CSV table of C-alpha atoms in Angstrom, one decimal:
chain,number,residue,atom,x,y,z
A,1,MET,CA,169.5,57.3,202.2
A,2,THR,CA,171.0,54.5,200.0
A,3,THR,CA,168.7,53.1,197.4
A,4,VAL,CA,169.1,49.4,196.4
A,5,GLU,CA,167.4,47.5,193.7
A,6,PRO,CA,166.0,43.9,194.0
A,7,ILE,CA,168.2,41.2,192.6
A,8,ASP,CA,167.0,37.9,191.1
A,9,VAL,CA,166.1,35.5,193.9
A,10,GLU,CA,165.9,31.8,193.4
A,11,ASP,CA,163.5,30.8,196.1
A,12,GLY,CA,163.4,27.3,197.4
A,13,ALA,CA,160.2,25.9,198.9
A,14,GLY,CA,160.0,25.9,202.6
A,15,THR,CA,163.6,26.8,203.4
A,16,VAL,CA,164.8,29.2,206.1
A,17,GLU,CA,168.2,30.2,207.5
A,18,ALA,CA,169.9,29.8,210.9
A,19,VAL,CA,173.1,29.9,212.9
A,20,GLY,CA,174.6,27.2,215.1
A,21,ALA,CA,174.1,27.3,218.8
A,22,VAL,CA,175.5,25.5,221.7
A,23,GLY,CA,173.9,24.5,224.9
A,24,THR,CA,173.7,24.6,228.6
A,25,LEU,CA,173.3,21.9,231.3
A,26,GLY,CA,172.3,21.5,234.9
A,27,THR,CA,173.7,19.0,237.4
A,28,SER,CA,174.6,18.7,241.0
A,29,GLY,CA,178.0,18.0,242.4
A,30,THR,CA,180.5,18.7,245.1
A,31,THR,CA,182.2,22.0,245.2
A,32,GLY,CA,185.9,21.6,244.5
A,33,ALA,CA,185.6,18.2,242.8
A,34,THR,CA,188.0,17.8,239.9
A,35,PRO,CA,186.8,15.2,237.5
A,36,THR,CA,189.5,13.8,235.1
A,37,PRO,CA,188.4,13.6,231.5
A,38,THR,CA,188.9,10.2,229.8
A,39,PRO,CA,189.2,10.2,226.0
A,40,THR,CA,186.8,8.0,224.1
A,41,ALA,CA,186.7,6.7,220.5
A,42,GLY,CA,184.7,9.7,219.5
A,43,GLY,CA,187.9,11.6,218.5
A,44,PRO,CA,190.0,14.3,220.0
A,45,GLY,CA,188.2,16.2,222.8
A,46,SER,CA,185.6,13.5,223.3
A,47,THR,CA,185.3,12.3,227.0
A,48,HIS,CA,183.2,9.9,229.0
A,49,LEU,CA,180.5,11.7,230.9
A,50,ASP,CA,181.4,12.4,234.5
A,51,SER,CA,179.7,10.0,236.8
A,52,GLU,CA,178.1,12.9,238.8
A,53,SER,CA,176.7,14.9,235.9
A,54,GLY,CA,174.5,12.8,233.7
A,55,LEU,CA,172.6,15.6,231.9
A,56,VAL,CA,172.6,16.5,228.2
A,57,VAL,CA,172.7,20.0,226.7
A,58,PRO,CA,170.7,22.0,226.0
A,59,VAL,CA,168.7,21.8,229.2
A,60,GLY,CA,165.1,22.9,229.0
A,61,ARG,CA,163.8,25.8,231.1
A,62,GLY,CA,161.0,23.7,232.6
A,63,ASP,CA,158.0,25.4,234.2
A,64,GLY,CA,159.9,28.3,235.7
A,65,CYS,CA,160.1,31.9,234.5
A,66,PRO,CA,160.8,31.9,230.8
A,67,PHE,CA,163.2,34.8,231.2
A,68,ASP,CA,165.4,32.8,233.5
A,69,PRO,CA,168.1,30.3,232.7
A,70,PRO,CA,167.3,26.7,233.5
A,71,ALA,CA,167.2,26.1,237.3
A,72,ARG,CA,169.6,23.2,237.0
A,73,VAL,CA,172.2,25.4,235.2
A,74,GLU,CA,171.9,28.0,238.0
A,75,ARG,CA,172.5,25.2,240.5
A,76,VAL,CA,175.6,24.2,238.6
A,77,ARG,CA,177.0,27.7,238.8
A,78,ARG,CA,176.6,27.8,242.5
A,79,GLU,CA,177.8,24.2,243.3
A,80,GLN,CA,180.2,23.1,240.5
A,81,PRO,CA,180.7,26.0,238.1
A,82,VAL,CA,183.0,24.0,235.7
A,83,VAL,CA,181.4,20.6,234.9
A,84,ARG,CA,181.2,18.2,232.1
A,85,ALA,CA,178.0,17.9,229.9
A,86,ARG,CA,177.1,15.4,227.2
A,87,LEU,CA,176.4,16.5,223.6
A,88,TRP,CA,174.0,15.1,221.0
A,89,ASP,CA,176.5,12.7,219.5
A,90,GLY,CA,177.5,11.1,222.9
A,91,SER,CA,180.7,13.1,223.3
A,92,SER,CA,181.1,15.5,226.1
A,93,CYS,CA,182.5,19.0,226.8
A,94,TRP,CA,183.1,21.3,229.7
A,95,LEU,CA,180.3,23.6,230.7
A,96,VAL,CA,181.5,27.0,232.2
A,97,THR,CA,178.8,28.9,234.1
A,98,ARG,CA,180.4,31.5,236.4
A,99,HIS,CA,180.9,35.1,235.2
A,100,GLN,CA,184.7,35.2,236.0
A,101,ASP,CA,185.3,31.8,234.4
A,102,VAL,CA,183.3,32.7,231.2
A,103,ARG,CA,185.3,35.9,230.8
A,104,ALA,CA,188.5,33.9,231.4
A,105,VAL,CA,187.8,31.4,228.7
A,106,LEU,CA,186.6,34.0,226.1
A,107,GLY,CA,189.6,36.2,226.8
A,108,ASP,CA,192.2,33.5,226.6
A,109,PRO,CA,193.8,32.7,223.2
A,110,ARG,CA,194.4,29.1,224.4
A,111,PHE,CA,190.7,28.5,223.9
A,112,SER,CA,190.1,28.4,220.1
A,113,ALA,CA,187.0,29.6,218.2
A,114,ASP,CA,188.1,27.6,215.1
A,115,ALA,CA,185.2,25.2,214.4
A,116,THR,CA,187.3,23.1,212.1
A,117,ARG,CA,189.5,21.8,214.9
A,118,PRO,CA,188.8,18.2,215.9
A,119,GLY,CA,186.8,18.1,219.1
A,120,PHE,CA,185.1,21.4,218.7
A,121,PRO,CA,181.7,21.3,220.5
A,122,PHE,CA,178.5,21.5,218.5
A,123,LEU,CA,175.0,21.5,220.0
A,124,THR,CA,173.4,19.7,217.1
A,125,ALA,CA,174.4,18.0,213.9
A,126,GLY,CA,172.9,21.0,212.1
A,127,GLY,CA,175.0,23.3,214.0
A,128,ARG,CA,178.1,21.4,212.9
A,129,GLU,CA,176.9,21.7,209.3
A,130,ILE,CA,176.6,25.5,209.6
A,131,VAL,CA,180.0,26.3,210.9
A,132,THR,CA,182.1,23.7,209.1
A,133,ASN,CA,180.6,24.4,205.7
A,134,ASN,CA,182.1,27.8,204.6
A,135,PRO,CA,182.7,29.2,208.2
A,136,THR,CA,182.5,32.9,208.8
A,137,PHE,CA,185.3,34.8,210.5
A,138,ILE,CA,183.8,34.5,214.0
A,139,ARG,CA,184.8,30.8,213.7
A,140,LYS,CA,188.4,31.6,212.9
A,141,ASP,CA,191.3,32.5,215.2
A,142,ASP,CA,193.8,35.3,214.9
A,143,PRO,CA,195.5,36.4,212.7
A,144,GLU,CA,192.9,35.4,210.0
A,145,HIS,CA,190.0,36.4,212.3
A,146,ALA,CA,191.6,39.8,212.9
A,147,ARG,CA,192.4,40.4,209.3
A,148,LEU,CA,188.8,39.8,208.2
A,149,ARG,CA,187.2,41.6,211.1
A,150,ARG,CA,189.3,44.8,210.5
A,151,MET,CA,187.6,45.1,207.1
A,152,LEU,CA,184.3,45.8,208.9
A,153,THR,CA,185.4,47.6,212.1
A,154,ALA,CA,185.0,51.1,210.7
A,155,ASP,CA,181.4,50.4,209.7
A,156,PHE,CA,180.4,49.6,213.3
A,157,MET,CA,182.4,52.1,215.3
A,158,VAL,CA,180.4,53.9,217.9
A,159,LYS,CA,180.8,57.4,216.3
A,160,LYS,CA,179.6,56.1,212.9
A,161,VAL,CA,176.7,54.2,214.4
A,162,GLU,CA,175.7,57.2,216.6
A,163,ALA,CA,175.5,59.2,213.3
A,164,MET,CA,172.8,56.8,212.2
A,165,ARG,CA,170.4,57.7,215.0
A,166,PRO,CA,168.2,60.0,212.9
A,167,GLU,CA,167.8,57.4,210.2
A,168,VAL,CA,167.0,54.6,212.7
A,169,GLN,CA,164.6,56.9,214.5
A,170,ARG,CA,162.9,57.7,211.2
A,171,ILE,CA,162.4,54.0,210.4
A,172,ALA,CA,161.1,53.3,213.9
A,173,ASP,CA,158.5,56.2,213.7
A,174,GLU,CA,157.4,55.1,210.2
A,175,LEU,CA,156.9,51.5,211.4
A,176,LEU,CA,154.8,52.6,214.3
A,177,ASP,CA,152.9,55.0,212.1
A,178,ARG,CA,151.8,52.1,209.9
A,179,MET,CA,151.3,49.7,212.8
A,180,THR,CA,148.9,52.1,214.7
A,181,ASP,CA,147.1,53.6,211.7
A,182,GLY,CA,143.4,53.0,212.3
A,183,ARG,CA,144.1,50.0,214.6
A,184,SER,CA,144.5,49.3,218.4
A,185,ALA,CA,146.2,45.9,218.2
A,186,ALA,CA,149.0,44.2,216.3
A,187,ASP,CA,151.8,41.6,216.4
A,188,LEU,CA,154.8,43.7,217.6
A,189,VAL,CA,157.3,41.1,216.2
A,190,ALA,CA,156.0,41.2,212.7
A,191,GLU,CA,155.2,44.9,212.4
A,192,PHE,CA,158.0,46.5,214.5
A,193,ALA,CA,160.6,44.4,216.2
A,194,LEU,CA,161.6,42.4,213.1
A,195,PRO,CA,161.4,45.0,210.3
A,196,LEU,CA,163.3,47.7,212.2
A,197,PRO,CA,166.7,45.9,212.4
A,198,SER,CA,166.0,44.2,209.0
A,199,LEU,CA,165.6,47.6,207.3
A,200,VAL,CA,168.7,49.0,209.0
A,201,ILE,CA,171.0,46.0,208.1
A,202,CYS,CA,169.7,45.9,204.6
A,203,LEU,CA,170.6,49.6,204.3
A,204,LEU,CA,174.1,49.1,205.7
A,205,LEU,CA,174.8,46.1,203.5
A,206,GLY,CA,173.2,47.3,200.3
A,207,VAL,CA,170.8,44.4,200.3
A,208,PRO,CA,167.3,45.1,198.8
A,209,TYR,CA,164.7,45.0,201.5
A,210,GLU,CA,162.3,43.6,199.0
A,211,ASP,CA,164.1,40.4,199.4
A,212,HIS,CA,163.7,40.2,203.2
A,213,GLU,CA,161.3,37.3,203.2
A,214,PHE,CA,163.9,35.2,201.2
A,215,PHE,CA,166.7,35.7,203.8
A,216,GLN,CA,164.4,35.7,206.8
A,217,ARG,CA,163.1,32.2,205.9
A,218,ARG,CA,166.6,30.9,205.5
A,219,SER,CA,167.6,32.6,208.8
A,220,GLY,CA,164.9,30.6,210.5
A,221,ILE,CA,166.3,27.3,209.3
A,222,LEU,CA,169.9,28.2,210.2
A,223,LEU,CA,168.8,29.3,213.7
A,224,SER,CA,166.6,26.3,214.5
A,225,LEU,CA,168.0,23.6,216.8
A,226,ARG,CA,165.7,21.2,215.0
A,227,SER,CA,166.9,21.7,211.5
A,228,GLU,CA,168.3,18.7,209.7
A,229,PRO,CA,171.8,19.0,208.2
A,230,GLU,CA,170.5,18.6,204.7
A,231,ASP,CA,168.0,21.5,205.2
A,232,ILE,CA,170.7,23.7,206.7
A,233,ARG,CA,173.1,22.9,203.8
A,234,THR,CA,170.4,23.9,201.3
A,235,ALA,CA,169.5,27.1,203.1
A,236,GLN,CA,173.2,28.0,203.3
A,237,GLN,CA,173.8,27.3,199.6
A,238,GLU,CA,170.8,29.4,198.6
A,239,LEU,CA,171.7,32.3,200.8
A,240,HIS,CA,175.3,32.1,199.7
A,241,ALA,CA,174.3,32.1,196.0
A,242,TYR,CA,172.1,35.1,196.6
A,243,LEU,CA,174.9,37.1,198.2
A,244,VAL,CA,177.4,36.1,195.5
A,245,ARG,CA,175.0,37.5,192.9
A,246,LEU,CA,174.6,40.6,195.0
A,247,ALA,CA,178.4,41.1,195.2
A,248,ARG,CA,178.7,40.7,191.4
A,249,SER,CA,175.9,43.2,190.9
A,250,LYS,CA,177.8,45.8,193.0
A,251,ARG,CA,180.7,45.6,190.5
A,252,GLU,CA,178.3,46.9,187.8
A,253,ARG,CA,176.3,49.2,190.1
A,254,PRO,CA,178.5,50.2,193.1
A,255,ASP,CA,177.0,52.1,196.0
A,256,ASP,CA,178.3,53.3,199.4
A,257,ALA,CA,177.1,50.2,201.4
A,258,ILE,CA,179.3,47.5,203.0
A,259,VAL,CA,179.1,44.8,200.3
A,260,SER,CA,180.0,47.3,197.6
A,261,ARG,CA,183.0,48.6,199.6
A,262,LEU,CA,184.2,45.0,200.2
A,263,VAL,CA,184.1,44.4,196.5
A,264,ALA,CA,186.0,47.6,195.8
A,265,ARG,CA,188.8,46.7,198.3
A,266,GLY,CA,189.8,43.8,196.0
A,267,GLU,CA,191.1,41.7,198.9
A,268,LEU,CA,188.2,39.1,198.9
A,269,ASP,CA,186.7,36.9,196.3
A,270,ASP,CA,182.9,36.7,195.9
A,271,ASP,CA,182.6,33.6,198.1
A,272,GLU,CA,184.4,35.4,201.0
A,273,ILE,CA,182.3,38.5,200.6
A,274,ALA,CA,179.2,36.3,200.6
A,275,SER,CA,180.3,34.5,203.7
A,276,MET,CA,180.9,37.8,205.5
A,277,GLY,CA,177.6,39.2,204.2
A,278,ARG,CA,175.7,36.1,205.5
A,279,LEU,CA,177.0,36.6,209.0
A,280,LEU,CA,176.0,40.3,209.1
A,281,LEU,CA,172.7,39.7,207.4
A,282,VAL,CA,171.5,36.9,209.8
A,283,ALA,CA,173.0,38.3,213.0
A,284,GLY,CA,172.1,41.9,212.1
A,285,HIS,CA,168.3,41.4,212.1
A,286,GLU,CA,167.6,38.2,214.1
A,287,THR,CA,169.4,39.2,217.3
A,288,THR,CA,168.0,42.7,217.7
A,289,ALA,CA,164.5,41.7,216.6
A,290,ASN,CA,164.3,39.1,219.3
A,291,MET,CA,165.9,41.3,221.9
A,292,THR,CA,163.4,44.1,221.1
A,293,ALA,CA,160.4,41.9,221.5
A,294,LEU,CA,161.6,40.0,224.5
A,295,SER,CA,162.6,43.3,226.2
A,296,THR,CA,159.1,44.7,225.6
A,297,LEU,CA,157.6,41.6,227.1
A,298,ALA,CA,159.9,41.7,230.1
A,299,LEU,CA,158.9,45.3,230.8
A,300,LEU,CA,155.2,44.6,230.4
A,301,ARG,CA,155.7,41.8,233.0
A,302,ASN,CA,157.5,44.3,235.3
A,303,PRO,CA,155.2,47.4,235.1
A,304,GLY,CA,157.1,49.2,237.9
A,305,GLN,CA,160.3,49.1,235.8
A,306,MET,CA,158.4,50.2,232.7
A,307,ALA,CA,157.0,53.1,234.7
A,308,ARG,CA,160.5,54.2,235.8
A,309,LEU,CA,161.6,54.4,232.1
A,310,ARG,CA,158.5,56.3,231.1
A,311,ASN,CA,159.0,58.8,233.9
A,312,ASP,CA,162.8,59.1,233.3
A,313,PRO,CA,163.9,58.5,229.7
A,314,SER,CA,167.5,59.2,230.7
A,315,LEU,CA,167.5,55.6,232.1
A,316,ILE,CA,167.0,54.1,228.7
A,317,LYS,CA,170.7,53.5,227.9
A,318,GLY,CA,171.4,51.8,231.2
A,319,ALA,CA,168.1,49.9,231.0
A,320,VAL,CA,169.2,48.4,227.6
A,321,GLU,CA,172.4,47.1,229.3
A,322,GLU,CA,170.3,45.6,232.1
A,323,LEU,CA,167.8,44.0,229.7
A,324,LEU,CA,170.8,42.5,227.7
A,325,ARG,CA,172.1,41.1,230.9
A,326,TYR,CA,168.7,39.9,232.3
A,327,LEU,CA,167.5,38.2,229.0
A,328,THR,CA,170.8,37.1,227.3
A,329,ILE,CA,169.2,35.8,224.1
A,330,VAL,CA,172.3,33.9,223.0
A,331,HIS,CA,171.0,31.3,225.5
A,332,ASN,CA,172.8,28.1,224.5
A,333,GLY,CA,176.3,29.4,225.1
A,334,LEU,CA,179.5,30.2,223.1
A,335,PRO,CA,181.7,27.2,222.1
A,336,ARG,CA,185.5,27.0,222.4
A,337,LEU,CA,188.2,24.3,222.2
A,338,ALA,CA,191.2,24.1,224.5
A,339,THR,CA,194.5,24.1,222.6
A,340,GLU,CA,196.5,23.5,225.7
A,341,ASP,CA,195.9,22.1,229.2
A,342,VAL,CA,194.2,24.9,231.2
A,343,THR,CA,193.1,24.9,234.9
A,344,LEU,CA,189.9,26.7,235.4
A,345,GLY,CA,187.8,26.7,238.6
A,346,GLY,CA,189.9,23.9,240.1
A,347,VAL,CA,189.3,21.7,237.0
A,348,THR,CA,191.9,20.8,234.4
A,349,ILE,CA,190.6,21.2,230.9
A,350,ARG,CA,192.8,19.1,228.5
A,351,ALA,CA,194.0,20.2,225.1
A,352,GLY,CA,191.5,19.1,222.5
A,353,GLU,CA,188.5,19.3,224.8
A,354,GLY,CA,185.5,21.4,224.0
A,355,VAL,CA,184.0,24.1,226.3
A,356,LEU,CA,180.6,25.8,226.3
A,357,CYS,CA,180.4,29.2,228.0
A,358,THR,CA,176.9,29.8,229.3
A,359,LEU,CA,176.3,33.5,228.9
A,360,ASN,CA,172.9,33.6,230.5
A,361,SER,CA,174.1,31.9,233.7
A,362,ALA,CA,177.1,34.2,233.9
A,363,ASN,CA,174.9,37.2,233.6
A,364,ARG,CA,172.9,36.1,236.6
A,365,ASP,CA,176.0,35.6,238.8
A,366,ASP,CA,175.2,37.2,242.1
A,367,GLU,CA,178.8,37.8,242.9
A,368,VAL,CA,178.9,40.3,240.0
A,369,PHE,CA,175.2,41.3,239.8
A,370,PRO,CA,173.6,41.2,243.3
A,371,ASP,CA,170.0,39.9,243.1
A,372,GLY,CA,170.8,39.0,239.5
A,373,ASP,CA,167.4,37.3,239.0
A,374,VAL,CA,165.7,40.7,239.4
A,375,LEU,CA,165.2,43.1,236.5
A,376,ASP,CA,166.4,46.6,237.7
A,377,VAL,CA,166.6,49.3,235.0
A,378,GLY,CA,168.6,51.4,237.4
A,379,ARG,CA,171.4,48.8,237.8
A,380,ASP,CA,174.9,49.3,236.4
A,381,ALA,CA,175.0,46.2,234.2
A,382,ARG,CA,177.9,47.2,232.0
A,383,ARG,CA,180.0,44.1,232.9
A,384,HIS,CA,177.5,41.7,231.3
A,385,VAL,CA,178.7,39.3,228.7
A,386,ALA,CA,175.6,39.3,226.5
A,387,PHE,CA,177.8,40.3,223.5
A,388,GLY,CA,180.5,37.8,224.5
A,389,PHE,CA,184.0,38.9,225.6
A,390,GLY,CA,187.5,39.2,224.2
A,391,VAL,CA,188.6,39.5,220.6
A,392,HIS,CA,185.5,37.7,219.3
A,393,GLN,CA,182.9,39.8,221.1
A,394,CYS,CA,180.0,41.0,218.9
A,395,LEU,CA,181.2,43.4,216.2
A,396,GLY,CA,177.8,44.9,215.8
A,397,GLN,CA,177.1,45.7,219.4
A,398,PRO,CA,177.2,49.5,219.0
A,399,LEU,CA,174.4,49.2,216.3
A,400,ALA,CA,172.4,46.8,218.5
A,401,ARG,CA,172.5,49.3,221.4
A,402,VAL,CA,171.3,52.2,219.3
A,403,GLU,CA,168.5,50.2,217.7
A,404,LEU,CA,167.3,48.9,221.1
A,405,GLN,CA,167.5,52.3,222.8
A,406,ILE,CA,165.5,53.9,220.0
A,407,ALA,CA,163.0,51.0,219.7
A,408,LEU,CA,162.2,51.0,223.4
A,409,GLU,CA,162.2,54.7,223.9
A,410,THR,CA,159.9,55.2,220.9
A,411,LEU,CA,157.5,52.4,222.0
A,412,LEU,CA,157.2,53.8,225.6
A,413,ARG,CA,156.8,57.4,224.4
A,414,ARG,CA,154.3,56.8,221.7
A,415,LEU,CA,152.2,54.0,223.2
A,416,PRO,CA,151.6,54.9,226.8
A,417,ASP,CA,148.8,52.3,227.1
A,418,LEU,CA,150.8,49.4,225.6
A,419,ARG,CA,149.7,46.0,227.0
A,420,LEU,CA,149.6,42.4,226.1
A,421,ASP,CA,146.6,41.4,223.9
A,422,VAL,CA,146.7,37.7,225.0
A,423,PRO,CA,147.3,36.0,228.3
A,424,PHE,CA,151.0,35.7,229.1
A,425,GLU,CA,150.7,31.9,229.2
A,426,GLU,CA,149.8,31.9,225.5
A,427,ILE,CA,153.0,33.5,224.4
A,428,ARG,CA,155.2,31.1,222.4
A,429,PHE,CA,158.9,31.3,223.3
A,430,ARG,CA,161.7,30.3,221.0
A,431,HIS,CA,163.1,27.5,223.1
A,432,ASP,CA,164.1,25.6,219.9
A,433,MET,CA,166.1,28.4,218.3
A,434,GLY,CA,169.7,29.4,218.7
A,435,VAL,CA,168.6,33.0,219.4
A,436,TYR,CA,165.9,33.2,222.2
A,437,GLY,CA,162.8,35.3,222.0
A,438,VAL,CA,159.2,35.0,221.1
A,439,TYR,CA,157.6,33.9,217.9
A,440,ALA,CA,154.9,36.6,218.1
A,441,LEU,CA,153.9,39.3,220.6
A,442,PRO,CA,150.3,40.4,220.3
A,443,VAL,CA,149.9,43.8,221.9
A,444,ALA,CA,147.2,46.4,222.2
A,445,TRP,CA,147.3,50.1,223.0
């Protein structure tokens, strides 16, 4: 096991970190209608809102099931799957809601992921601050995106990640040992779901786990849809400075972790290494932590499905894919910008116009997943787009799968009487965050 030493942390009061997110909308309309975008003074890609779709992204989930996409978004997918939505700054973008259309956009190089292009859609002013100030490689296009991504590909290949199973299992067991020692109740988020992926990504990167509170607080700011641009700028700068210091420390005390290997390659400067490390650090713990807690809650609310997994652990791998589909925690969509005129779903998207691909709605598309609003741990859900699609799909998905499989199998095996310790109505969901989940999950056993 890699041992890492704490580095000096300059902690700012009250700061947290986050990543930009983009939203979803709901509307009604006539199937087959083809609205023609009209440019406005808002710059390239800005359009007047279509007269039939006067809603603003993101759309709240309302009083329905908190695991489901907003009902209005679902209606859009059925009635007018490519439709315009209005953004926070008064500009508009195209909302893409159907599974086949989402895959078409994400797999088409004519739709750019480059956040520096005029007209690129941002859900909030803070989201624009995140991705335009020292953007990571996921907000670049090929060939630069491919060049940077290839530097990390080997670290997240399935074979290498599978070799980590014993270590991830050890961490999961130790966390549950501590959580259950002399107690019969705890917050699953704080004591299991969050520290498990945090410990793993720290180990992979060579980041001292002793500093986890520093980067978790800044992750919270970067992920919050309510964060002001100034707060995001400060959180980014502090996290970036931390990772620059970490990279420099690896030159003096190298190890076998990712940051040290990036330093040894000699192809990136400290700022580029810090940018890459920031992406992995934030995404590597926030996403899996929230998915673990939300999956546990979804199973507790579907006791028949939980019983199936306990009775037949061989279903766990497939169940993780189904939970990824059913919950889709990247719930505000993935942004792209058209670089050419493209016809999609009978609608012409003009060059310079923004697009939001709503992954959660696509993953409930009944044409691909019959009875898509039902959680079925026996379903073949491998065509889901929870990790995106195309060349920009999630680099760390093999690791996320292993962590989720181990986390859920271990919980179900070791805590046969696991149950909620508060009424379901008291659970606070992360509606205001770029990555969906719950803030806390009080459980008993």
